[in-house]
Amino acid sequence: MLDVAVSYNRYKFLGDEFLTWLWFVMEKQPEALRETDPELKSLDVGNRIVLENHRNHTKESITIKGDQAGLEEGTLALWKGALVTELNLVYKSGSHEWRFSVKGENLHLSGLKTPQTGPVENKEDMEGAVLEKVFLYEKALALIYNLYNLFIRLRLAPKWKNEVVPQIKNWILSQQSN
């Protein structure tokens, strides 16, 4: 059995591959995301994306932030071999919207902003408000869990190397020609 630290270091690249794949799927195959949430309206890159490129024992980090920031530098970094290490997402499901960031290293969610809950007018409403808030947090966590599950099933399938990786490479190349 592998030591936890050894396993963590050996497989932490999967989170970065996951976020890179997720960006590709959001851009080119958004209908595939509906498998994870039937009520999904949209899943978009939010106001921050971090990419890292590890070459020749050095680490190059690119951060793009801003509400209307162009992602051309990000696709250029992908073209140079970088992977997404952190991604801010805007998740719309039903009539609700969540905003949060995901780190590839450990799939940690941060800055989670859930949809508004109903007002608490008296003590009896408190329990319902807490349960509603827990439900909203769980929905964001379930999305990431389901997306990662979809990614891992795809990553382990033979079509990953033969179909998905070439599609991602073509997407990156097409972004450079625009």
PDB file of C-alpha atoms in Angstrom:
ATOM      1  CA  MET A   1       0.000   0.000   0.000  1.00  0.00           C
ATOM      2  CA  LEU A   2       1.286   3.441  -0.936  1.00  0.00           C
ATOM      3  CA  ASP A   3       1.937   6.037   1.706  1.00  0.00           C
ATOM      4  CA  VAL A   4      -0.612   8.863   1.536  1.00  0.00           C
ATOM      5  CA  ALA A   5       2.055  11.481   0.764  1.00  0.00           C
ATOM      6  CA  VAL A   6       3.521   9.331  -2.017  1.00  0.00           C
ATOM      7  CA  SER A   7       0.076   8.742  -3.532  1.00  0.00           C
ATOM      8  CA  TYR A   8      -0.778  12.433  -3.286  1.00  0.00           C
ATOM      9  CA  ASN A   9       2.386  13.493  -5.101  1.00  0.00           C
ATOM     10  CA  ARG A  10       2.128  10.716  -7.682  1.00  0.00           C
ATOM     11  CA  TYR A  11      -1.472  11.465  -8.719  1.00  0.00           C
ATOM     12  CA  LYS A  12      -1.981  15.179  -8.052  1.00  0.00           C
ATOM     13  CA  PHE A  13      -1.539  15.860 -11.790  1.00  0.00           C
ATOM     14  CA  LEU A  14      -5.014  14.365 -12.300  1.00  0.00           C
ATOM     15  CA  GLY A  15      -6.678  17.414 -10.759  1.00  0.00           C
ATOM     16  CA  ASP A  16      -4.857  19.746 -13.149  1.00  0.00           C
ATOM     17  CA  GLU A  17      -5.767  17.507 -16.088  1.00  0.00           C
ATOM     18  CA  PHE A  18      -9.359  17.528 -14.839  1.00  0.00           C
ATOM     19  CA  LEU A  19      -9.559  21.336 -14.780  1.00  0.00           C
ATOM     20  CA  THR A  20      -7.923  21.587 -18.214  1.00  0.00           C
ATOM     21  CA  TRP A  21     -10.386  19.022 -19.593  1.00  0.00           C
ATOM     22  CA  LEU A  22     -13.255  20.878 -17.891  1.00  0.00           C
ATOM     23  CA  TRP A  23     -12.311  24.154 -19.602  1.00  0.00           C
ATOM     24  CA  PHE A  24     -12.240  22.309 -22.940  1.00  0.00           C
ATOM     25  CA  VAL A  25     -15.627  20.666 -22.322  1.00  0.00           C
ATOM     26  CA  MET A  26     -17.218  23.966 -21.241  1.00  0.00           C
ATOM     27  CA  GLU A  27     -16.008  25.560 -24.490  1.00  0.00           C
ATOM     28  CA  LYS A  28     -16.542  22.761 -27.004  1.00  0.00           C
ATOM     29  CA  GLN A  29     -18.955  20.166 -25.568  1.00  0.00           C
ATOM     30  CA  PRO A  30     -21.191  21.884 -22.999  1.00  0.00           C
ATOM     31  CA  GLU A  31     -23.992  19.382 -23.642  1.00  0.00           C
ATOM     32  CA  ALA A  32     -21.803  16.658 -22.066  1.00  0.00           C
ATOM     33  CA  LEU A  33     -22.053  18.498 -18.743  1.00  0.00           C
ATOM     34  CA  ARG A  34     -25.794  17.836 -18.545  1.00  0.00           C
ATOM     35  CA  GLU A  35     -24.956  14.263 -17.540  1.00  0.00           C
ATOM     36  CA  THR A  36     -23.804  15.655 -14.181  1.00  0.00           C
ATOM     37  CA  ASP A  37     -26.848  17.868 -13.542  1.00  0.00           C
ATOM     38  CA  PRO A  38     -30.073  17.540 -15.554  1.00  0.00           C
ATOM     39  CA  GLU A  39     -31.103  21.079 -14.496  1.00  0.00           C
ATOM     40  CA  LEU A  40     -27.778  22.597 -15.640  1.00  0.00           C
ATOM     41  CA  LYS A  41     -28.286  25.855 -17.518  1.00  0.00           C
ATOM     42  CA  SER A  42     -24.590  26.720 -17.916  1.00  0.00           C
ATOM     43  CA  LEU A  43     -21.120  26.258 -16.495  1.00  0.00           C
ATOM     44  CA  ASP A  44     -18.640  28.962 -17.431  1.00  0.00           C
ATOM     45  CA  VAL A  45     -15.167  30.166 -16.596  1.00  0.00           C
ATOM     46  CA  GLY A  46     -15.570  32.916 -14.022  1.00  0.00           C
ATOM     47  CA  ASN A  47     -13.199  35.766 -13.274  1.00  0.00           C
ATOM     48  CA  ARG A  48      -9.976  33.836 -12.557  1.00  0.00           C
ATOM     49  CA  ILE A  49      -7.932  31.046 -14.078  1.00  0.00           C
ATOM     50  CA  VAL A  50      -4.433  29.932 -13.061  1.00  0.00           C
ATOM     51  CA  LEU A  51      -2.214  27.816 -15.296  1.00  0.00           C
ATOM     52  CA  GLU A  52       1.180  26.290 -14.580  1.00  0.00           C
ATOM     53  CA  ASN A  53       3.832  24.911 -16.863  1.00  0.00           C
ATOM     54  CA  HIS A  54       6.572  22.700 -15.416  1.00  0.00           C
ATOM     55  CA  ARG A  55       9.596  22.620 -17.727  1.00  0.00           C
ATOM     56  CA  ASN A  56      13.275  22.063 -17.141  1.00  0.00           C
ATOM     57  CA  HIS A  57      12.881  21.972 -13.349  1.00  0.00           C
ATOM     58  CA  THR A  58      11.165  25.390 -13.344  1.00  0.00           C
ATOM     59  CA  LYS A  59       7.567  26.365 -12.826  1.00  0.00           C
ATOM     60  CA  GLU A  60       5.909  29.087 -14.889  1.00  0.00           C
ATOM     61  CA  SER A  61       2.605  30.371 -13.497  1.00  0.00           C
ATOM     62  CA  ILE A  62       0.057  32.420 -15.427  1.00  0.00           C
ATOM     63  CA  THR A  63      -2.912  34.053 -13.694  1.00  0.00           C
ATOM     64  CA  ILE A  64      -5.722  35.638 -15.664  1.00  0.00           C
ATOM     65  CA  LYS A  65      -8.291  37.556 -13.683  1.00  0.00           C
ATOM     66  CA  GLY A  66     -11.043  40.033 -14.313  1.00  0.00           C
ATOM     67  CA  ASP A  67     -14.717  39.845 -15.134  1.00  0.00           C
ATOM     68  CA  GLN A  68     -14.243  40.497 -18.851  1.00  0.00           C
ATOM     69  CA  ALA A  69     -10.688  39.151 -19.149  1.00  0.00           C
ATOM     70  CA  GLY A  70      -9.746  37.526 -22.421  1.00  0.00           C
ATOM     71  CA  LEU A  71      -8.455  33.989 -22.156  1.00  0.00           C
ATOM     72  CA  GLU A  72      -6.020  34.183 -25.099  1.00  0.00           C
ATOM     73  CA  GLU A  73      -3.021  34.105 -22.753  1.00  0.00           C
ATOM     74  CA  GLY A  74      -4.479  30.984 -21.171  1.00  0.00           C
ATOM     75  CA  THR A  75      -4.810  29.119 -24.444  1.00  0.00           C
ATOM     76  CA  LEU A  76      -1.284  30.240 -25.372  1.00  0.00           C
ATOM     77  CA  ALA A  77      -0.066  28.783 -22.072  1.00  0.00           C
ATOM     78  CA  LEU A  78      -1.913  25.528 -22.874  1.00  0.00           C
ATOM     79  CA  TRP A  79      -0.238  25.491 -26.274  1.00  0.00           C
ATOM     80  CA  LYS A  80       3.130  25.783 -24.496  1.00  0.00           C
ATOM     81  CA  GLY A  81       2.272  22.786 -22.293  1.00  0.00           C
ATOM     82  CA  ALA A  82       0.663  24.361 -19.228  1.00  0.00           C
ATOM     83  CA  LEU A  83      -2.269  22.865 -17.341  1.00  0.00           C
ATOM     84  CA  VAL A  84      -5.047  24.631 -15.465  1.00  0.00           C
ATOM     85  CA  THR A  85      -4.328  24.507 -11.723  1.00  0.00           C
ATOM     86  CA  GLU A  86      -7.159  26.722 -10.479  1.00  0.00           C
ATOM     87  CA  LEU A  87     -10.436  27.639 -12.103  1.00  0.00           C
ATOM     88  CA  ASN A  88     -13.175  30.033 -11.029  1.00  0.00           C
ATOM     89  CA  LEU A  89     -16.576  28.778 -12.143  1.00  0.00           C
ATOM     90  CA  VAL A  90     -20.041  30.250 -12.598  1.00  0.00           C
ATOM     91  CA  TYR A  91     -22.572  27.448 -12.259  1.00  0.00           C
ATOM     92  CA  LYS A  92     -26.221  27.997 -13.179  1.00  0.00           C
ATOM     93  CA  SER A  93     -28.765  25.300 -12.425  1.00  0.00           C
ATOM     94  CA  GLY A  94     -32.492  25.810 -12.514  1.00  0.00           C
ATOM     95  CA  SER A  95     -33.015  29.432 -11.481  1.00  0.00           C
ATOM     96  CA  HIS A  96     -29.949  29.539  -9.192  1.00  0.00           C
ATOM     97  CA  GLU A  97     -26.329  30.626  -9.628  1.00  0.00           C
ATOM     98  CA  TRP A  98     -23.194  29.592  -7.724  1.00  0.00           C
ATOM     99  CA  ARG A  99     -19.706  31.080  -7.981  1.00  0.00           C
ATOM    100  CA  PHE A 100     -16.618  29.336  -6.657  1.00  0.00           C
ATOM    101  CA  SER A 101     -13.030  28.372  -7.392  1.00  0.00           C
ATOM    102  CA  VAL A 102     -11.614  24.860  -7.626  1.00  0.00           C
ATOM    103  CA  LYS A 103      -7.942  23.988  -7.098  1.00  0.00           C
ATOM    104  CA  GLY A 104      -6.712  21.094  -9.205  1.00  0.00           C
ATOM    105  CA  GLU A 105      -4.185  19.906  -6.642  1.00  0.00           C
ATOM    106  CA  ASN A 106      -6.851  18.698  -4.217  1.00  0.00           C
ATOM    107  CA  LEU A 107     -10.217  19.729  -5.738  1.00  0.00           C
ATOM    108  CA  HIS A 108     -10.659  22.183  -2.859  1.00  0.00           C
ATOM    109  CA  LEU A 109     -13.534  24.633  -3.343  1.00  0.00           C
ATOM    110  CA  SER A 110     -13.002  28.188  -2.166  1.00  0.00           C
ATOM    111  CA  GLY A 111     -14.938  31.431  -2.283  1.00  0.00           C
ATOM    112  CA  LEU A 112     -18.239  29.595  -2.637  1.00  0.00           C
ATOM    113  CA  LYS A 113     -21.105  32.014  -3.158  1.00  0.00           C
ATOM    114  CA  THR A 114     -24.446  30.250  -3.109  1.00  0.00           C
ATOM    115  CA  PRO A 115     -27.782  31.587  -4.328  1.00  0.00           C
ATOM    116  CA  GLN A 116     -29.755  33.778  -1.924  1.00  0.00           C
ATOM    117  CA  THR A 117     -31.906  31.971   0.589  1.00  0.00           C
ATOM    118  CA  GLY A 118     -35.255  33.114   1.917  1.00  0.00           C
ATOM    119  CA  PRO A 119     -35.304  35.634   4.759  1.00  0.00           C
ATOM    120  CA  VAL A 120     -35.313  34.413   8.343  1.00  0.00           C
ATOM    121  CA  GLU A 121     -38.185  36.191  10.027  1.00  0.00           C
ATOM    122  CA  ASN A 122     -38.398  34.221  13.278  1.00  0.00           C
ATOM    123  CA  LYS A 123     -36.663  31.434  15.228  1.00  0.00           C
ATOM    124  CA  GLU A 124     -38.739  28.742  13.555  1.00  0.00           C
ATOM    125  CA  ASP A 125     -37.408  29.789  10.128  1.00  0.00           C
ATOM    126  CA  MET A 126     -33.799  29.324  11.252  1.00  0.00           C
ATOM    127  CA  GLU A 127     -33.718  25.540  10.867  1.00  0.00           C
ATOM    128  CA  GLY A 128     -35.172  25.739   7.356  1.00  0.00           C
ATOM    129  CA  ALA A 129     -32.685  28.435   6.356  1.00  0.00           C
ATOM    130  CA  VAL A 130     -29.758  26.354   7.615  1.00  0.00           C
ATOM    131  CA  LEU A 131     -31.005  23.247   5.790  1.00  0.00           C
ATOM    132  CA  GLU A 132     -31.498  25.248   2.595  1.00  0.00           C
ATOM    133  CA  LYS A 133     -27.958  26.639   2.825  1.00  0.00           C
ATOM    134  CA  VAL A 134     -26.542  23.141   3.415  1.00  0.00           C
ATOM    135  CA  PHE A 135     -28.447  21.902   0.359  1.00  0.00           C
ATOM    136  CA  LEU A 136     -26.979  24.719  -1.754  1.00  0.00           C
ATOM    137  CA  TYR A 137     -23.438  23.918  -0.594  1.00  0.00           C
ATOM    138  CA  GLU A 138     -23.994  20.223  -1.289  1.00  0.00           C
ATOM    139  CA  LYS A 139     -25.231  20.970  -4.804  1.00  0.00           C
ATOM    140  CA  ALA A 140     -21.936  22.696  -5.701  1.00  0.00           C
ATOM    141  CA  LEU A 141     -19.921  19.876  -4.135  1.00  0.00           C
ATOM    142  CA  ALA A 142     -22.008  17.268  -5.974  1.00  0.00           C
ATOM    143  CA  LEU A 143     -21.368  19.051  -9.271  1.00  0.00           C
ATOM    144  CA  ILE A 144     -17.592  18.835  -8.819  1.00  0.00           C
ATOM    145  CA  TYR A 145     -17.827  15.240  -7.591  1.00  0.00           C
ATOM    146  CA  ASN A 146     -19.952  14.223 -10.594  1.00  0.00           C
ATOM    147  CA  LEU A 147     -17.748  16.098 -13.071  1.00  0.00           C
ATOM    148  CA  TYR A 148     -14.618  14.484 -11.646  1.00  0.00           C
ATOM    149  CA  ASN A 149     -16.294  11.077 -11.776  1.00  0.00           C
ATOM    150  CA  LEU A 150     -17.146  11.672 -15.450  1.00  0.00           C
ATOM    151  CA  PHE A 151     -13.560  12.777 -16.109  1.00  0.00           C
ATOM    152  CA  ILE A 152     -11.981   9.760 -14.371  1.00  0.00           C
ATOM    153  CA  ARG A 153     -14.204   7.292 -16.236  1.00  0.00           C
ATOM    154  CA  LEU A 154     -13.201   8.989 -19.490  1.00  0.00           C
ATOM    155  CA  ARG A 155      -9.531   9.266 -18.464  1.00  0.00           C
ATOM    156  CA  LEU A 156      -9.329   5.504 -17.846  1.00  0.00           C
ATOM    157  CA  ALA A 157     -11.101   4.584 -21.085  1.00  0.00           C
ATOM    158  CA  PRO A 158      -9.148   3.775 -24.262  1.00  0.00           C
ATOM    159  CA  LYS A 159     -10.823   6.667 -26.077  1.00  0.00           C
ATOM    160  CA  TRP A 160      -8.984   9.183 -23.831  1.00  0.00           C
ATOM    161  CA  LYS A 161      -5.733   8.807 -25.732  1.00  0.00           C
ATOM    162  CA  ASN A 162      -7.260   8.157 -29.148  1.00  0.00           C
ATOM    163  CA  GLU A 163     -10.115  10.690 -29.190  1.00  0.00           C
ATOM    164  CA  VAL A 164     -10.184  13.115 -26.271  1.00  0.00           C
ATOM    165  CA  VAL A 165      -6.532  14.185 -26.180  1.00  0.00           C
ATOM    166  CA  PRO A 166      -6.492  14.902 -29.950  1.00  0.00           C
ATOM    167  CA  GLN A 167      -9.746  16.896 -29.583  1.00  0.00           C
ATOM    168  CA  ILE A 168      -8.209  18.980 -26.794  1.00  0.00           C
ATOM    169  CA  LYS A 169      -5.046  19.549 -28.844  1.00  0.00           C
ATOM    170  CA  ASN A 170      -7.129  20.620 -31.856  1.00  0.00           C
ATOM    171  CA  TRP A 171      -9.087  23.024 -29.646  1.00  0.00           C
ATOM    172  CA  ILE A 172      -5.847  24.569 -28.358  1.00  0.00           C
ATOM    173  CA  LEU A 173      -4.443  24.879 -31.877  1.00  0.00           C
ATOM    174  CA  SER A 174      -7.663  26.415 -33.175  1.00  0.00           C
ATOM    175  CA  GLN A 175      -7.515  29.040 -30.411  1.00  0.00           C
ATOM    176  CA  GLN A 176      -4.002  30.017 -31.552  1.00  0.00           C
ATOM    177  CA  SER A 177      -5.084  30.547 -35.168  1.00  0.00           C
ATOM    178  CA  ASN A 178      -7.893  32.946 -34.149  1.00  0.00           C
TER     179      ASN A 178
END
